[in-house]
Coordinates of C-alpha atoms and ligand atoms in Angstrom, one line a residue:
M1 CA -49.8 21.0 -51.2
K2 CA -50.2 22.6 -47.8
F3 CA -47.3 24.8 -46.6
V4 CA -46.7 24.2 -43.0
S5 CA -46.0 27.6 -41.8
V6 CA -47.0 26.9 -38.2
L7 CA -43.7 25.3 -37.4
C8 CA -41.8 28.2 -39.0
A9 CA -43.8 30.7 -37.0
L10 CA -43.1 28.8 -33.8
A11 CA -39.5 28.6 -34.7
L12 CA -39.4 32.4 -35.3
L13 CA -41.1 33.0 -32.0
A14 CA -38.5 30.7 -30.5
I15 CA -35.9 33.1 -31.8
A16 CA -37.2 35.8 -29.5
A17 CA -37.5 33.7 -26.4
V18 CA -39.1 30.3 -26.3
P19 CA -36.7 27.4 -26.6
C20 CA -37.9 24.8 -29.1
G21 CA -39.1 21.5 -28.0
A22 CA -36.2 19.0 -28.5
A23 CA -36.9 15.4 -29.4
E24 CA -34.6 13.0 -27.6
P25 CA -33.2 10.8 -30.3
G26 CA -32.3 7.4 -28.9
G27 CA -28.9 5.8 -29.5
L28 CA -26.9 8.8 -30.4
A29 CA -24.3 10.5 -28.3
W30 CA -24.7 14.1 -27.3
W31 CA -22.1 15.3 -29.8
Q32 CA -24.0 13.5 -32.6
K33 CA -27.2 15.3 -31.8
T34 CA -25.8 18.8 -31.3
I35 CA -24.3 21.6 -33.4
V36 CA -20.6 22.6 -33.0
Y37 CA -19.6 26.2 -33.4
Q38 CA -16.0 27.0 -34.1
I39 CA -14.5 30.2 -32.6
Y40 CA -11.3 31.8 -33.7
P41 CA -10.8 33.7 -30.4
K42 CA -8.6 36.4 -31.8
S43 CA -11.4 37.6 -34.0
F44 CA -14.5 36.9 -32.0
A45 CA -15.0 39.5 -29.3
D46 CA -12.6 41.9 -27.6
T47 CA -13.4 43.1 -24.0
T48 CA -10.2 45.0 -23.4
G49 CA -9.8 47.3 -26.4
S50 CA -6.6 45.5 -27.4
G51 CA -7.9 45.0 -30.9
T52 CA -7.8 41.2 -30.5
G53 CA -10.5 39.0 -29.0
D54 CA -10.3 37.3 -25.6
L55 CA -12.0 34.6 -23.5
A56 CA -14.1 37.1 -21.6
G57 CA -15.5 38.2 -25.0
I58 CA -16.5 34.6 -25.7
T59 CA -18.2 34.3 -22.3
A60 CA -20.1 37.5 -23.0
R61 CA -21.5 36.2 -26.3
L62 CA -22.5 32.7 -25.2
D63 CA -26.2 33.5 -25.5
H64 CA -25.7 34.1 -29.2
L65 CA -24.6 30.5 -29.4
K66 CA -27.3 29.2 -27.2
E67 CA -30.0 30.7 -29.5
L68 CA -28.4 28.9 -32.4
G69 CA -28.8 25.6 -30.7
V70 CA -25.1 25.1 -30.3
G71 CA -24.0 22.4 -27.8
A72 CA -20.2 22.6 -28.2
V73 CA -17.7 25.3 -29.0
W74 CA -14.4 24.4 -30.6
L75 CA -11.8 27.0 -29.7
T76 CA -8.8 27.3 -31.9
P77 CA -5.6 27.5 -29.8
V78 CA -5.6 29.8 -26.8
Y79 CA -2.3 28.6 -25.3
P80 CA 0.8 30.8 -24.8
S81 CA 2.3 31.3 -28.2
P82 CA 4.6 33.7 -30.1
M83 CA 1.7 33.8 -32.6
V84 CA 3.7 33.1 -35.7
D85 CA 0.8 31.0 -36.9
N86 CA -1.8 32.7 -34.6
G87 CA -1.5 30.1 -31.8
Y88 CA -0.8 27.0 -33.8
D89 CA 2.7 27.4 -32.6
I90 CA 2.3 26.5 -28.9
A91 CA 4.9 27.4 -26.3
D92 CA 3.1 25.8 -23.3
Y93 CA 0.3 23.2 -23.7
T94 CA -1.2 23.7 -20.3
A95 CA -1.7 27.5 -19.9
I96 CA -3.6 30.4 -21.4
D97 CA -1.9 33.1 -23.6
P98 CA -2.1 36.4 -21.7
S99 CA -3.7 38.1 -24.7
Y100 CA -6.7 35.9 -24.2
G101 CA -6.9 36.3 -20.4
T102 CA -6.1 33.9 -17.6
M103 CA -6.8 30.4 -16.5
A104 CA -9.6 31.8 -14.3
D105 CA -11.2 33.3 -17.4
F106 CA -11.0 29.9 -19.1
E107 CA -12.6 28.2 -16.1
R108 CA -15.3 30.9 -16.0
L109 CA -16.0 30.3 -19.7
V110 CA -16.3 26.5 -19.2
A111 CA -18.7 27.1 -16.2
E112 CA -20.9 29.7 -18.0
A113 CA -21.0 27.6 -21.1
K114 CA -22.1 24.6 -19.1
K115 CA -25.0 26.6 -17.6
R116 CA -26.2 27.0 -21.2
G117 CA -25.7 23.3 -22.1
I118 CA -22.5 24.1 -24.1
R119 CA -19.2 22.3 -23.8
I120 CA -15.8 23.7 -24.7
V121 CA -13.6 21.8 -27.1
M122 CA -9.9 22.4 -27.2
D123 CA -7.6 22.3 -30.2
L124 CA -4.7 19.9 -29.7
V125 CA -1.7 20.8 -31.9
F126 CA 0.4 17.7 -31.5
N127 CA 2.3 17.4 -34.7
H128 CA 4.5 20.3 -33.8
S129 CA 5.2 22.9 -31.0
S130 CA 6.6 26.4 -31.2
D131 CA 10.4 26.7 -31.4
A132 CA 9.9 28.8 -28.2
H133 CA 8.6 25.8 -26.3
P134 CA 11.1 24.8 -23.5
W135 CA 11.1 21.2 -25.0
F136 CA 12.6 22.6 -28.2
T137 CA 15.0 25.0 -26.3
E138 CA 16.4 21.9 -24.6
S139 CA 16.3 19.6 -27.6
K140 CA 18.3 21.9 -29.8
K141 CA 21.2 22.3 -27.3
D142 CA 23.0 19.1 -28.2
R143 CA 22.5 15.5 -29.3
T144 CA 22.5 14.0 -25.8
N145 CA 20.1 16.1 -23.6
T146 CA 17.0 14.4 -22.2
R147 CA 14.8 15.8 -24.9
A148 CA 17.4 15.4 -27.7
D149 CA 15.0 13.0 -29.5
W150 CA 11.7 14.9 -29.0
Y151 CA 11.9 16.6 -32.4
V152 CA 12.9 15.3 -35.9
W153 CA 16.7 16.0 -36.3
R154 CA 18.8 14.9 -39.2
D155 CA 22.3 15.4 -40.5
A156 CA 22.9 17.6 -43.6
K157 CA 23.6 16.0 -46.9
P158 CA 27.4 15.7 -47.6
D159 CA 27.3 19.0 -49.4
G160 CA 25.8 20.7 -46.3
S161 CA 22.3 21.0 -47.9
A162 CA 19.0 20.0 -46.3
P163 CA 18.4 16.2 -45.7
T164 CA 15.6 16.1 -48.4
N165 CA 14.1 18.5 -50.9
W166 CA 10.7 18.7 -49.1
R167 CA 8.9 22.0 -49.3
S168 CA 7.0 23.0 -46.1
I169 CA 3.2 23.7 -46.3
F170 CA 3.8 27.4 -45.8
G171 CA 6.5 27.5 -48.5
G172 CA 10.3 27.2 -48.4
S173 CA 12.3 24.2 -47.3
A174 CA 10.8 22.0 -44.6
W175 CA 14.2 21.8 -42.9
T176 CA 16.0 24.5 -40.9
W177 CA 19.6 24.4 -39.9
C178 CA 20.4 24.7 -36.2
E179 CA 23.9 25.9 -35.6
E180 CA 23.8 25.0 -31.9
R181 CA 23.2 21.4 -32.5
G182 CA 24.8 21.1 -36.0
Q183 CA 21.8 19.4 -37.5
Y184 CA 18.7 20.2 -39.4
Y185 CA 15.2 19.9 -37.9
L186 CA 12.0 19.2 -39.8
H187 CA 9.0 21.5 -39.8
T188 CA 5.9 20.5 -41.8
F189 CA 4.7 24.2 -41.4
A190 CA 6.8 27.3 -40.5
P191 CA 10.4 27.1 -39.3
Q192 CA 9.0 28.3 -35.9
Q193 CA 6.9 25.1 -35.7
P194 CA 9.3 22.2 -35.3
D195 CA 7.7 18.8 -35.7
L196 CA 7.5 16.6 -32.6
N197 CA 9.0 13.1 -32.8
W198 CA 6.1 10.7 -32.0
E199 CA 8.5 7.7 -32.1
N200 CA 9.7 8.9 -28.6
P201 CA 7.3 7.4 -25.9
D202 CA 8.2 10.1 -23.4
L203 CA 7.1 12.8 -25.8
R204 CA 3.8 10.9 -26.4
R205 CA 3.2 10.6 -22.7
A206 CA 3.8 14.3 -22.2
L207 CA 1.2 15.1 -24.9
Y208 CA -1.4 12.8 -23.4
D209 CA -0.8 14.4 -20.0
A210 CA -1.4 17.8 -21.6
A211 CA -4.7 16.6 -23.1
R212 CA -5.7 15.1 -19.7
F213 CA -5.0 18.5 -18.1
W214 CA -7.8 20.0 -20.1
L215 CA -10.1 17.1 -19.5
D216 CA -9.7 17.8 -15.8
K217 CA -10.9 21.3 -16.5
G218 CA -14.1 19.9 -17.8
V219 CA -13.7 20.2 -21.6
G220 CA -16.0 18.3 -23.9
G221 CA -13.5 17.1 -26.4
F222 CA -10.7 17.8 -28.8
R223 CA -10.1 18.9 -32.3
V224 CA -6.8 17.3 -33.2
D225 CA -4.7 19.5 -35.5
A226 CA -2.7 18.3 -38.6
I227 CA -2.8 14.8 -37.3
T228 CA -2.0 13.0 -40.5
Y229 CA 1.6 14.2 -40.4
I230 CA 2.7 12.7 -37.0
K231 CA 4.2 9.5 -38.5
K232 CA 7.2 10.2 -40.6
P233 CA 8.3 7.8 -43.4
A234 CA 10.7 5.0 -42.6
V235 CA 13.2 6.4 -45.1
F236 CA 13.7 10.1 -45.8
A237 CA 14.2 10.5 -49.5
D238 CA 14.0 13.3 -52.0
G239 CA 10.7 13.6 -53.9
V240 CA 10.0 14.5 -57.5
P241 CA 10.0 18.3 -57.7
D242 CA 6.6 19.8 -58.3
G243 CA 7.6 23.4 -58.7
K244 CA 10.3 25.5 -60.2
D245 CA 12.1 25.6 -56.8
G246 CA 13.1 22.0 -57.3
M247 CA 11.2 20.9 -54.2
A248 CA 8.5 18.3 -53.5
G249 CA 5.5 19.3 -51.3
I250 CA 5.9 17.7 -47.9
H251 CA 2.2 16.6 -47.8
A252 CA 2.8 14.1 -50.6
M253 CA 5.9 12.8 -48.9
T254 CA 4.7 12.4 -45.3
A255 CA 0.9 12.4 -44.9
N256 CA -0.9 9.4 -43.6
Q257 CA 2.1 7.0 -43.4
P258 CA 1.9 3.4 -42.5
G259 CA 2.0 2.9 -38.7
I260 CA 0.1 6.2 -38.0
L261 CA -2.9 4.3 -36.7
D262 CA -0.8 2.6 -34.0
F263 CA 0.0 6.0 -32.5
L264 CA -3.6 7.1 -32.8
R265 CA -4.9 3.9 -31.1
E266 CA -2.7 4.7 -28.2
F267 CA -4.0 8.3 -28.2
R268 CA -7.5 6.9 -28.1
R269 CA -6.8 4.6 -25.2
E270 CA -4.9 7.3 -23.2
V271 CA -7.1 10.3 -23.9
R272 CA -10.6 9.3 -25.2
A273 CA -11.5 5.9 -23.8
G274 CA -14.2 5.8 -21.2
R275 CA -15.0 9.5 -21.3
D276 CA -18.1 11.3 -22.5
I277 CA -16.3 13.5 -24.9
F278 CA -15.7 13.6 -28.7
T279 CA -12.5 13.8 -30.8
V280 CA -12.4 15.1 -34.3
G281 CA -9.2 14.8 -36.3
E282 CA -8.0 17.2 -39.0
A283 CA -7.1 14.6 -41.5
N284 CA -5.7 16.0 -44.7
G285 CA -4.8 13.1 -46.9
V286 CA -7.4 10.8 -45.5
G287 CA -10.1 10.1 -48.1
P288 CA -13.5 8.5 -47.8
D289 CA -12.0 5.0 -48.5
D290 CA -9.7 5.3 -45.5
L291 CA -12.5 6.4 -43.1
K292 CA -13.2 2.8 -41.9
D293 CA -9.9 2.8 -40.1
W294 CA -10.3 6.4 -38.7
V295 CA -13.8 6.5 -37.4
G296 CA -16.5 4.0 -36.3
E297 CA -16.2 0.9 -34.3
H298 CA -12.5 0.3 -34.9
G299 CA -11.6 3.9 -35.6
V300 CA -9.3 6.2 -33.8
F301 CA -11.4 9.3 -33.7
D302 CA -15.2 10.0 -33.3
M303 CA -15.1 12.1 -36.5
V304 CA -12.5 13.4 -38.9
F305 CA -12.5 16.4 -41.1
E306 CA -12.1 15.1 -44.6
F307 CA -11.5 17.8 -47.2
S308 CA -12.3 16.5 -50.6
H309 CA -15.4 18.8 -51.0
L310 CA -13.4 21.9 -50.0
D311 CA -10.5 21.0 -52.3
L312 CA -12.7 21.0 -55.4
A313 CA -12.4 24.7 -56.1
C314 CA -8.6 24.8 -56.2
S315 CA -6.3 23.1 -58.6
G316 CA -3.8 22.1 -55.9
G317 CA -0.2 23.2 -55.7
V318 CA 1.3 25.5 -53.0
W319 CA -1.2 28.2 -53.7
C320 CA -4.8 27.6 -54.8
Q321 CA -5.4 28.3 -58.5
P322 CA -9.2 28.5 -59.0
R323 CA -10.7 25.8 -61.1
D324 CA -14.1 25.3 -62.5
W325 CA -16.1 22.6 -60.8
K326 CA -19.6 21.2 -61.0
L327 CA -22.3 20.7 -58.4
T328 CA -22.2 17.0 -59.1
E329 CA -18.6 16.9 -58.0
L330 CA -19.5 18.6 -54.7
K331 CA -22.3 16.2 -54.2
R332 CA -20.1 13.2 -55.0
A333 CA -17.5 14.4 -52.5
L334 CA -20.0 14.9 -49.7
M335 CA -21.9 11.7 -50.4
A336 CA -18.8 9.6 -50.5
T337 CA -18.2 10.6 -46.9
Q338 CA -21.9 10.0 -46.1
R339 CA -21.7 6.5 -47.6
A340 CA -18.5 5.7 -45.9
T341 CA -19.9 6.5 -42.5
Q342 CA -23.5 5.3 -43.1
N343 CA -23.2 2.0 -41.2
S344 CA -20.3 2.6 -39.0
G345 CA -18.9 5.9 -37.9
W346 CA -20.0 9.5 -38.0
C347 CA -18.8 12.6 -39.8
P348 CA -18.7 16.3 -39.3
V349 CA -20.5 18.4 -41.9
F350 CA -18.7 21.6 -42.6
F351 CA -18.2 24.2 -45.3
E352 CA -16.0 26.7 -43.5
N353 CA -13.2 26.8 -40.9
H354 CA -10.4 29.2 -40.1
D355 CA -8.3 27.9 -43.0
Q356 CA -10.9 28.3 -45.7
P357 CA -12.3 31.2 -47.7
R358 CA -15.9 32.1 -46.9
S359 CA -18.4 29.6 -48.2
V360 CA -20.7 32.1 -50.0
D361 CA -17.7 33.0 -52.2
H362 CA -16.5 29.4 -52.5
F363 CA -19.5 27.3 -53.7
F364 CA -21.6 29.5 -56.0
P365 CA -21.3 31.1 -59.4
E366 CA -20.2 34.6 -59.7
G367 CA -23.0 37.1 -59.2
A368 CA -24.8 34.9 -56.7
D369 CA -26.6 36.8 -54.0
P370 CA -24.5 36.1 -50.8
R371 CA -27.6 36.0 -48.5
R372 CA -29.4 33.6 -50.6
S373 CA -26.3 31.5 -51.1
A374 CA -25.7 31.4 -47.3
K375 CA -29.2 30.1 -46.8
V376 CA -28.8 27.4 -49.4
L377 CA -25.6 26.1 -47.7
A378 CA -27.1 26.4 -44.2
A379 CA -30.0 24.2 -45.3
V380 CA -27.5 21.5 -46.4
L381 CA -25.2 22.0 -43.4
L382 CA -27.9 21.6 -40.9
T383 CA -29.8 18.7 -42.4
L384 CA -27.2 16.3 -43.8
R385 CA -26.3 13.3 -41.7
G386 CA -23.5 14.2 -39.3
T387 CA -22.6 16.8 -36.8
P388 CA -22.8 20.3 -38.3
F389 CA -19.8 22.6 -37.6
I390 CA -20.7 26.3 -38.0
Y391 CA -17.7 28.6 -38.3
Q392 CA -18.1 32.1 -36.7
G393 CA -19.7 34.5 -39.1
E394 CA -21.1 31.7 -41.3
E395 CA -24.4 32.1 -39.5
I396 CA -24.7 35.7 -40.7
G397 CA -23.4 34.9 -44.2
L398 CA -20.0 36.7 -44.0
P399 CA -18.3 36.9 -47.4
N400 CA -14.6 37.1 -48.2
Y401 CA -12.9 40.4 -47.5
P402 CA -12.0 42.6 -50.5
W403 CA -8.2 42.6 -49.9
R404 CA -6.6 45.5 -51.8
S405 CA -2.9 44.5 -51.2
V406 CA -0.9 41.7 -49.8
D407 CA 0.3 44.0 -47.1
E408 CA -3.2 44.0 -45.6
L409 CA -2.9 40.2 -44.9
N410 CA -1.5 38.8 -41.7
D411 CA -1.6 35.1 -42.4
I412 CA 1.8 33.4 -42.8
Q413 CA 0.5 31.0 -45.3
S414 CA -1.0 33.7 -47.6
H415 CA 2.4 35.5 -47.7
G416 CA 4.1 32.2 -48.5
Q417 CA 1.7 31.5 -51.3
Y418 CA 2.1 35.0 -52.7
E419 CA 5.9 34.6 -52.8
F420 CA 5.7 31.2 -54.3
A421 CA 3.3 32.3 -57.1
L422 CA 5.8 35.2 -57.9
K423 CA 8.6 32.7 -58.1
E424 CA 6.6 30.5 -60.4
G425 CA 6.4 33.4 -62.8
F426 CA 3.0 34.9 -62.1
S427 CA 2.6 38.7 -62.0
P428 CA 2.0 40.5 -58.7
E429 CA -1.7 41.0 -59.8
Q430 CA -2.2 37.3 -60.5
A431 CA -0.5 36.3 -57.3
L432 CA -2.7 38.7 -55.3
A433 CA -5.8 37.3 -57.1
F434 CA -5.0 33.8 -56.0
V435 CA -4.3 34.9 -52.5
R436 CA -7.4 37.1 -52.3
A437 CA -9.7 34.3 -53.3
F438 CA -8.2 31.7 -51.0
S439 CA -6.5 33.5 -48.1
R440 CA -7.2 32.1 -44.7
D441 CA -7.6 35.7 -43.5
N442 CA -10.9 35.8 -45.3
A443 CA -12.2 33.6 -42.4
R444 CA -10.2 35.6 -39.8
T445 CA -11.6 39.1 -40.1
P446 CA -13.5 40.1 -37.0
M447 CA -17.0 38.8 -36.2
L448 CA -19.7 41.5 -36.8
W449 CA -21.9 42.0 -33.8
D450 CA -23.8 45.2 -34.3
E451 CA -23.9 48.6 -36.0
G452 CA -21.4 50.2 -33.5
A453 CA -17.7 51.1 -34.2
N454 CA -15.8 48.1 -35.6
A455 CA -19.1 46.3 -35.6
G456 CA -19.0 45.9 -31.9
F457 CA -15.9 43.7 -32.1
T458 CA -13.5 46.0 -30.3
T459 CA -13.2 49.6 -29.0
G460 CA -9.6 49.5 -30.1
R461 CA -7.9 49.1 -33.4
P462 CA -8.9 45.7 -34.9
W463 CA -6.0 43.4 -35.8
L464 CA -7.5 42.7 -39.2
P465 CA -9.9 44.9 -41.1
V466 CA -13.6 44.8 -40.3
H467 CA -16.2 44.4 -43.1
A468 CA -17.9 47.8 -43.3
D469 CA -20.0 47.9 -46.4
D470 CA -23.3 46.3 -45.4
A471 CA -25.5 47.6 -42.6
A472 CA -27.4 44.3 -42.4
L473 CA -24.3 42.2 -42.0
N474 CA -24.1 41.8 -38.2
A475 CA -25.7 39.6 -35.6
A476 CA -27.9 42.4 -34.0
A477 CA -29.4 43.6 -37.3
Q478 CA -30.1 40.0 -38.4
T479 CA -31.7 39.1 -35.1
R480 CA -34.2 41.8 -35.7
D481 CA -34.9 40.7 -39.3
P482 CA -37.1 37.6 -39.5
K483 CA -35.8 36.9 -43.0
S484 CA -32.1 37.1 -42.2
V485 CA -29.5 34.4 -42.7
L486 CA -29.2 34.2 -38.9
N487 CA -32.8 33.6 -38.3
W488 CA -32.9 31.0 -41.1
C489 CA -30.1 29.2 -39.3
R490 CA -32.0 29.3 -36.0
Q491 CA -35.1 27.9 -37.7
L492 CA -33.1 25.1 -39.2
S493 CA -31.4 24.4 -35.9
C494 CA -34.9 24.3 -34.3
L495 CA -36.2 21.9 -36.9
R496 CA -33.2 19.7 -36.4
R497 CA -33.9 19.4 -32.7
E498 CA -37.6 18.7 -33.3
R499 CA -37.3 16.0 -36.0
E500 CA -35.4 13.0 -35.0
E501 CA -34.9 11.9 -38.6
L502 CA -32.6 14.9 -39.1
T503 CA -30.1 13.6 -36.6
A504 CA -30.7 9.9 -36.4
G505 CA -32.0 9.2 -39.9
A506 CA -30.2 7.5 -42.7
C507 CA -29.2 9.7 -45.7
E508 CA -30.4 8.9 -49.2
E509 CA -29.2 11.0 -52.1
L510 CA -31.8 12.2 -54.6
L511 CA -31.3 13.5 -58.1
P512 CA -27.5 12.7 -58.1
E513 CA -27.1 13.8 -61.7
S514 CA -28.7 17.3 -61.3
E515 CA -26.2 20.1 -61.8
E516 CA -28.7 22.6 -60.2
L517 CA -30.3 20.8 -57.3
F518 CA -28.7 19.2 -54.2
A519 CA -31.4 16.9 -52.8
F520 CA -31.4 14.2 -50.2
A521 CA -33.8 12.5 -47.8
R522 CA -33.3 11.7 -44.1
V523 CA -35.2 8.6 -43.2
L524 CA -36.0 7.1 -39.9
E525 CA -38.6 4.4 -39.5
N526 CA -41.8 6.0 -40.9
R527 CA -40.5 9.5 -41.1
R528 CA -38.8 11.1 -44.0
A529 CA -37.5 14.7 -44.4
V530 CA -36.3 15.9 -47.7
T531 CA -33.9 18.8 -48.4
V532 CA -33.8 20.4 -51.8
A533 CA -31.4 23.2 -52.5
N534 CA -31.1 25.1 -55.7
F535 CA -27.4 26.0 -56.2
S536 CA -28.0 27.7 -59.6
L537 CA -29.0 31.2 -60.5
A538 CA -32.0 30.0 -62.5
A539 CA -35.4 28.8 -61.4
V540 CA -35.6 25.0 -61.6
S541 CA -38.8 23.0 -61.8
L542 CA -39.2 20.6 -58.9
P543 CA -39.2 17.0 -59.9
Q544 CA -42.4 15.3 -58.7
E545 CA -40.6 12.2 -57.5
I546 CA -38.7 14.2 -54.9
C547 CA -41.3 14.0 -52.2
S548 CA -44.8 13.2 -53.3
G549 CA -47.5 13.9 -50.6
C550 CA -45.0 15.8 -48.5
K551 CA -45.6 18.9 -46.5
L552 CA -43.3 21.9 -46.9
L553 CA -41.8 22.7 -43.6
L554 CA -39.4 25.5 -44.5
S555 CA -38.5 27.5 -47.5
S556 CA -35.9 30.3 -47.8
E557 CA -38.4 32.1 -50.1
D558 CA -41.2 34.3 -48.8
E559 CA -43.7 32.9 -51.2
P560 CA -42.4 29.5 -52.5
R561 CA -44.0 28.3 -55.7
E562 CA -45.4 24.8 -55.7
A563 CA -43.7 23.4 -58.8
E564 CA -40.6 25.4 -59.1
L565 CA -37.6 26.4 -56.9
A566 CA -36.5 30.0 -57.2
P567 CA -32.8 30.7 -57.9
L568 CA -30.8 29.9 -54.8
E569 CA -33.8 28.6 -52.9
A570 CA -33.7 25.9 -50.3
R571 CA -36.6 23.9 -48.9
I572 CA -37.2 21.2 -46.4
Y573 CA -40.2 18.9 -46.8
A574 CA -41.4 16.0 -44.6
T575 CA -43.7 13.1 -44.7
E576 CA -44.8 10.3 -42.5
M577 CA -44.7 7.1 -44.5
Ligands
LIG1 C1 -3.9 23.1 -39.3 C2 -4.6 24.4 -38.8 C3 -3.9 25.6 -39.4 C4 -2.5 25.6 -39.0 C5 -1.8 24.3 -39.3 C6 -0.5 24.2 -38.5 O1 -4.0 22.9 -40.6 O2 -5.9 24.3 -39.1 O3 -4.6 26.8 -39.1 O4 -1.8 26.7 -39.6 O5 -2.5 23.2 -38.9 O6 -0.7 24.0 -37.2

């Protein structure tokens, strides 16, 4: 077997300066050929010393993204907001929160990104607004104002209690009493995030107008938040309690209701149709079997985030209780989405986002080396069929933060989960252990740029703690180290651009029963690339049938052995058939 190191060497050179030669895969849209990078602006780069990131900070770091081969950046919300849920509570859909800068900063970001071939993708939070939004201020006044019907209002039960026993996703009742109007309003998330009433056509028009406002600014698409909750059930009835609080989780009561696709078809017509953009829906409650209605020829989005592979590690409920899972389960979950979109549709490939713990702590056995783990996942992320979504920090292998107490956490959901676990009878230590492992703040600690104070994130006091225990854990150090996670990601990104089969090829699973190896082939005409990733802590012999006569293109090991994969090693082979 000849190890093809020339390509890797070229890719490594490319890291310094030379852009890699990109094939032009036919038939795919730009967003299918590129890599999307998700930015949580509050934690990305601060240029003012405020301790929170801003738009100018993102503009200043665009070259980092260009070198990763990123073609689109999804920004989590940057709109004016009281920040109860860090921007997912929007008070104005067509402006910029002053903590992030100005509209001029936003326009500059779009223009500078465009120069580098990167498009900005906005987050549309259309299931709910903030209770500080003027629409809600008006709606809550009485039952006859012009926006009286823009939110979901209901009378109390005869005894004065909430209309149903639904528990919100962040904990506590999903209903809050409004004295002014003498009714309850529904909130799938926090009380400060009242749900919008999509049954009202004026409300829907106002939302589409907001989306078009950003299209006029030149954005490249939208990630659409919590979209499976926009259609409420025809009848509001109590659910079977699933906790000691006597409540039923709202997700089970309202997600993905019949009729939702009618709203989304309208959204597609009004916002997406005829434009060279992409939409990706956050579709909790939509499984691989539903995908035919959600993406593809007759679908409503270009892609949807489907979460079955991320939900494996947690036993469900309001908080996440860790559960044991097997590699075959992870592969089955990912491959189900692959199969469902093989002939029609497209999917995002992702292991992290701002709501998930860090992937190196999520998908590997205890004791796994985080750098090796990060490389294994990156190999899968960047070679599976679909558009890879890299979440900030994933490209340098950021792990979870070692939270010492619940008071260190900012996230509203983590506090709700902690309280709920206590009410369920768990000890404070157990409750903290659940939250520590799954808190969304694991993903929200600041990005690490260099060896300077606060890892170059801010000159002020960072709003969340900064990882400080590993000198190699920052983008500058990893740029200098040819063996770093960052340079591995750059190599993979380069390979992806050079080999059309990695974007346009079909995906064939290999070794589906293996509990150690995740292996698949990407096949296009006479070209075949094979990824083999060893998720276990033991060396595993390489089954001959994987890729006979193939050339090794990349290995995460310095000296890969011919017949055996080292623990947590990933390889990419290729052959011309
Ligand atoms: C989505 C977002 C999450 C937010 C929630 C409410 O799940 O990803 O961060 O808290 O919606 O908007």
